[in-house]
Short mmCIF file of C-alpha atoms in Angstrom, two decimals:
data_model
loop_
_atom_site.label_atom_id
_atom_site.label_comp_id
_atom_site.label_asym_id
_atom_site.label_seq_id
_atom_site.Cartn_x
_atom_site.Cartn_y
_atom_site.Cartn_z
CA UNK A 1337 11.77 31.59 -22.40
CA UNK A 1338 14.63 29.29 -21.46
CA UNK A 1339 14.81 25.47 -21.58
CA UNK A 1340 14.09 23.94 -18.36
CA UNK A 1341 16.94 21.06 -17.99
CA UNK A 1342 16.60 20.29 -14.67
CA UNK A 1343 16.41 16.84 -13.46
CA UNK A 1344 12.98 16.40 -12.89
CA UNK A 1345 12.29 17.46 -16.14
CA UNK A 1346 14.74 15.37 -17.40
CA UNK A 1347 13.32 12.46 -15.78
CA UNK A 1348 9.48 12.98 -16.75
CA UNK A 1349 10.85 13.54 -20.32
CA UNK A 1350 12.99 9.99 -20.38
CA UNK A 1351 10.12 8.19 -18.44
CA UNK A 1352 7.62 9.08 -21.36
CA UNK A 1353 9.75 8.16 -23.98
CA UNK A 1354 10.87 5.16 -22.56
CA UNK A 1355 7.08 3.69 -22.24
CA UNK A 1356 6.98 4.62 -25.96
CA UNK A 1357 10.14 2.36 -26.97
CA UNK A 1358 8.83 -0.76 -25.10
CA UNK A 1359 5.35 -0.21 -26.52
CA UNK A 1360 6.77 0.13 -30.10
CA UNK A 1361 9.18 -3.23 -29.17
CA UNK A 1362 6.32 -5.02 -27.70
CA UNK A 1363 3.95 -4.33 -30.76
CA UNK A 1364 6.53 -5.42 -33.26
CA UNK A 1365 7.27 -8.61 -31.39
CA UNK A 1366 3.16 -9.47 -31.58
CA UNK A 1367 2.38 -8.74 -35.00
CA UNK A 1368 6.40 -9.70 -36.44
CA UNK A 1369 6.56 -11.31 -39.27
CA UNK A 1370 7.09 -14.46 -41.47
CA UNK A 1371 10.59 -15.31 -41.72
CA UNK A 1372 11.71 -19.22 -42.82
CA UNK A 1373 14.46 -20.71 -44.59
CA UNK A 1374 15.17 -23.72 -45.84
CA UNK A 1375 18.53 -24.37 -44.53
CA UNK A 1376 19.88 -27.59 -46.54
CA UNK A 1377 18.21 -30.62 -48.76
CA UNK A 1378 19.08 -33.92 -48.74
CA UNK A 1379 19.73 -35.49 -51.36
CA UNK A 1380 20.39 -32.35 -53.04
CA UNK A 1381 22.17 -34.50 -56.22
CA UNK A 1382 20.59 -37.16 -58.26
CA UNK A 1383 23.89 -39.23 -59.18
CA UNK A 1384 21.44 -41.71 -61.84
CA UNK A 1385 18.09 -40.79 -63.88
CA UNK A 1386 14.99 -41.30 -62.00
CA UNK A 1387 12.37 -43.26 -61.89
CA UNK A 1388 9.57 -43.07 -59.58
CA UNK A 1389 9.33 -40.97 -56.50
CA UNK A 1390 12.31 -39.97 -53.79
CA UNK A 1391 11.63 -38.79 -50.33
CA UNK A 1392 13.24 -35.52 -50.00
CA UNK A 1393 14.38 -34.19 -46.14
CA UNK A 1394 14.24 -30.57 -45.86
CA UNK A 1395 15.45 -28.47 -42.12
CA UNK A 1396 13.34 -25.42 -42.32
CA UNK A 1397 13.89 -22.72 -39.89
CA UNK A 1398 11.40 -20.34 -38.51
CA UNK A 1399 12.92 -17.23 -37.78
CA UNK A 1400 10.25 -15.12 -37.42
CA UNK A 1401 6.46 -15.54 -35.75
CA UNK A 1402 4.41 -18.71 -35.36
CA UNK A 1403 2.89 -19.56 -39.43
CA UNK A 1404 1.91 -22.42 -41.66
CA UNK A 1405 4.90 -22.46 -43.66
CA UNK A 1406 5.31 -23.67 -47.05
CA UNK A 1407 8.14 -25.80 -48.17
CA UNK A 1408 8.71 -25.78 -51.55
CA UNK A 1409 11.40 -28.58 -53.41
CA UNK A 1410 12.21 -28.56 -57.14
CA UNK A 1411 13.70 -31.03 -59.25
CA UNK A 1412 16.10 -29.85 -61.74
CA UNK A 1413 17.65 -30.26 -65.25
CA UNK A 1414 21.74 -28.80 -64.47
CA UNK A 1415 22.22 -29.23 -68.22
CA UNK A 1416 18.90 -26.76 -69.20
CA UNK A 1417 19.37 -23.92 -71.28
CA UNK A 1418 20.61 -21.05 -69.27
CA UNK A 1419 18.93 -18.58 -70.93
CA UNK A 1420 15.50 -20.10 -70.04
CA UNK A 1421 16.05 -20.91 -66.52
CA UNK A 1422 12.06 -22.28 -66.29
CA UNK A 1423 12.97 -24.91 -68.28
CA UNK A 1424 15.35 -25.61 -65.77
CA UNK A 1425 12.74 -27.00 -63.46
CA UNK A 1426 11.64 -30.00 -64.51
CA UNK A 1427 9.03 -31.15 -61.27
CA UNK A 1428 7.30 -29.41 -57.65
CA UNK A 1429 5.79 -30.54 -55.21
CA UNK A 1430 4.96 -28.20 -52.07
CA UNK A 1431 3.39 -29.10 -48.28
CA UNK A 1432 2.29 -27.14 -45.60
CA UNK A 1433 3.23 -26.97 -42.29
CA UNK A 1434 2.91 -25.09 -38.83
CA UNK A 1435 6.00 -23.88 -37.36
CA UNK A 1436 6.79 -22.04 -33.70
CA UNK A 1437 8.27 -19.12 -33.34
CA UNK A 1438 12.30 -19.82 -33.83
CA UNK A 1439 11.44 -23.43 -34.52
CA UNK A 1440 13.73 -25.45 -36.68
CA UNK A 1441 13.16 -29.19 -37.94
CA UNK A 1442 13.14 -31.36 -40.89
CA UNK A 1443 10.09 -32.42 -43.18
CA UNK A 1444 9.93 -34.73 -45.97
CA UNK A 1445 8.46 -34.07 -48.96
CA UNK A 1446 7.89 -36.97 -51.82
CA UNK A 1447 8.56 -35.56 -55.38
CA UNK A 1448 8.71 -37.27 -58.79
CA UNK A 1449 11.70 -35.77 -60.06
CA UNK A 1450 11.91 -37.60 -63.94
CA UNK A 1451 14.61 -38.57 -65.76
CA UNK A 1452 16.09 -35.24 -67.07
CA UNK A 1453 16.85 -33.93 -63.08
CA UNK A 1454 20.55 -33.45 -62.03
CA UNK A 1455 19.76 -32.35 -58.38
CA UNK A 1456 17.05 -31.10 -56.01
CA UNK A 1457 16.41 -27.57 -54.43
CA UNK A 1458 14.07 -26.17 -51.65
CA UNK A 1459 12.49 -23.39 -50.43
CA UNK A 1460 10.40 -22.18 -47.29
CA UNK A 1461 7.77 -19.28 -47.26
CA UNK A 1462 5.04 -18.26 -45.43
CA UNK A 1463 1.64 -20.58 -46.74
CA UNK A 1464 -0.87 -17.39 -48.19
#
């Protein structure tokens, strides 16, 4: 039997499979999924040991659906054994949020870094 190519049947045939594509791109966009970054920490270096707490700004940027995002910052010890990079860490402290989809703004987070911690690091992730 030989393949019908006419242009009907070339029409019927792109019709169908474009309703597919925009139902596959239209599903993906609903159920997406968590995608944040921390994109810069300020202060991110402790120039003196300290004492007591410092208030630590964080931009986080939502790239991916609406979430409760966690933002995670770290105080840590430069001069730490490099073999045993947990030691590194010497404090965290971790809040939750609710972002928008491709939202992006800063948060403050309080930590009690101690007086081994050379600098300060951050993270963002999806709150589970």
């Amino acid at each position: 039997m030989p393949i019908d190519l006419t242009r009907r049947r070339l029409l019927q045939s792109l019709g169908t499979g474009a309703l597919v594509g925009v139902a596959g791109c239209t599903g993906e966009a609903i159920e997406g999924e968590v995608r944040a970054e921390a994109v810069y920490i300020e202060p991110d270096k402790l120039d003196s040991p300290v004492e007591g707490t410092v208030t630590a700004t964080v931009l986080v940027a939502n790239h991916g659906i609406p979430a409760d995002l966690k933002i995670t910052v770290e105080a840590v010890n430069l001069d730490a054994d490099p073999d045993n990079p947990e030691a590194a860490i010497t404090q965290t402290a971790s809040i939750v949020r609710s972002f928008d989809r491709q939202e992006q703004r800063e948060v403050t987070v309080d930590i009690e870094p101690g007086p081994l911690a050379d600098g300060l690091l951050a993270d963002a992730g999806a709150a589970n």
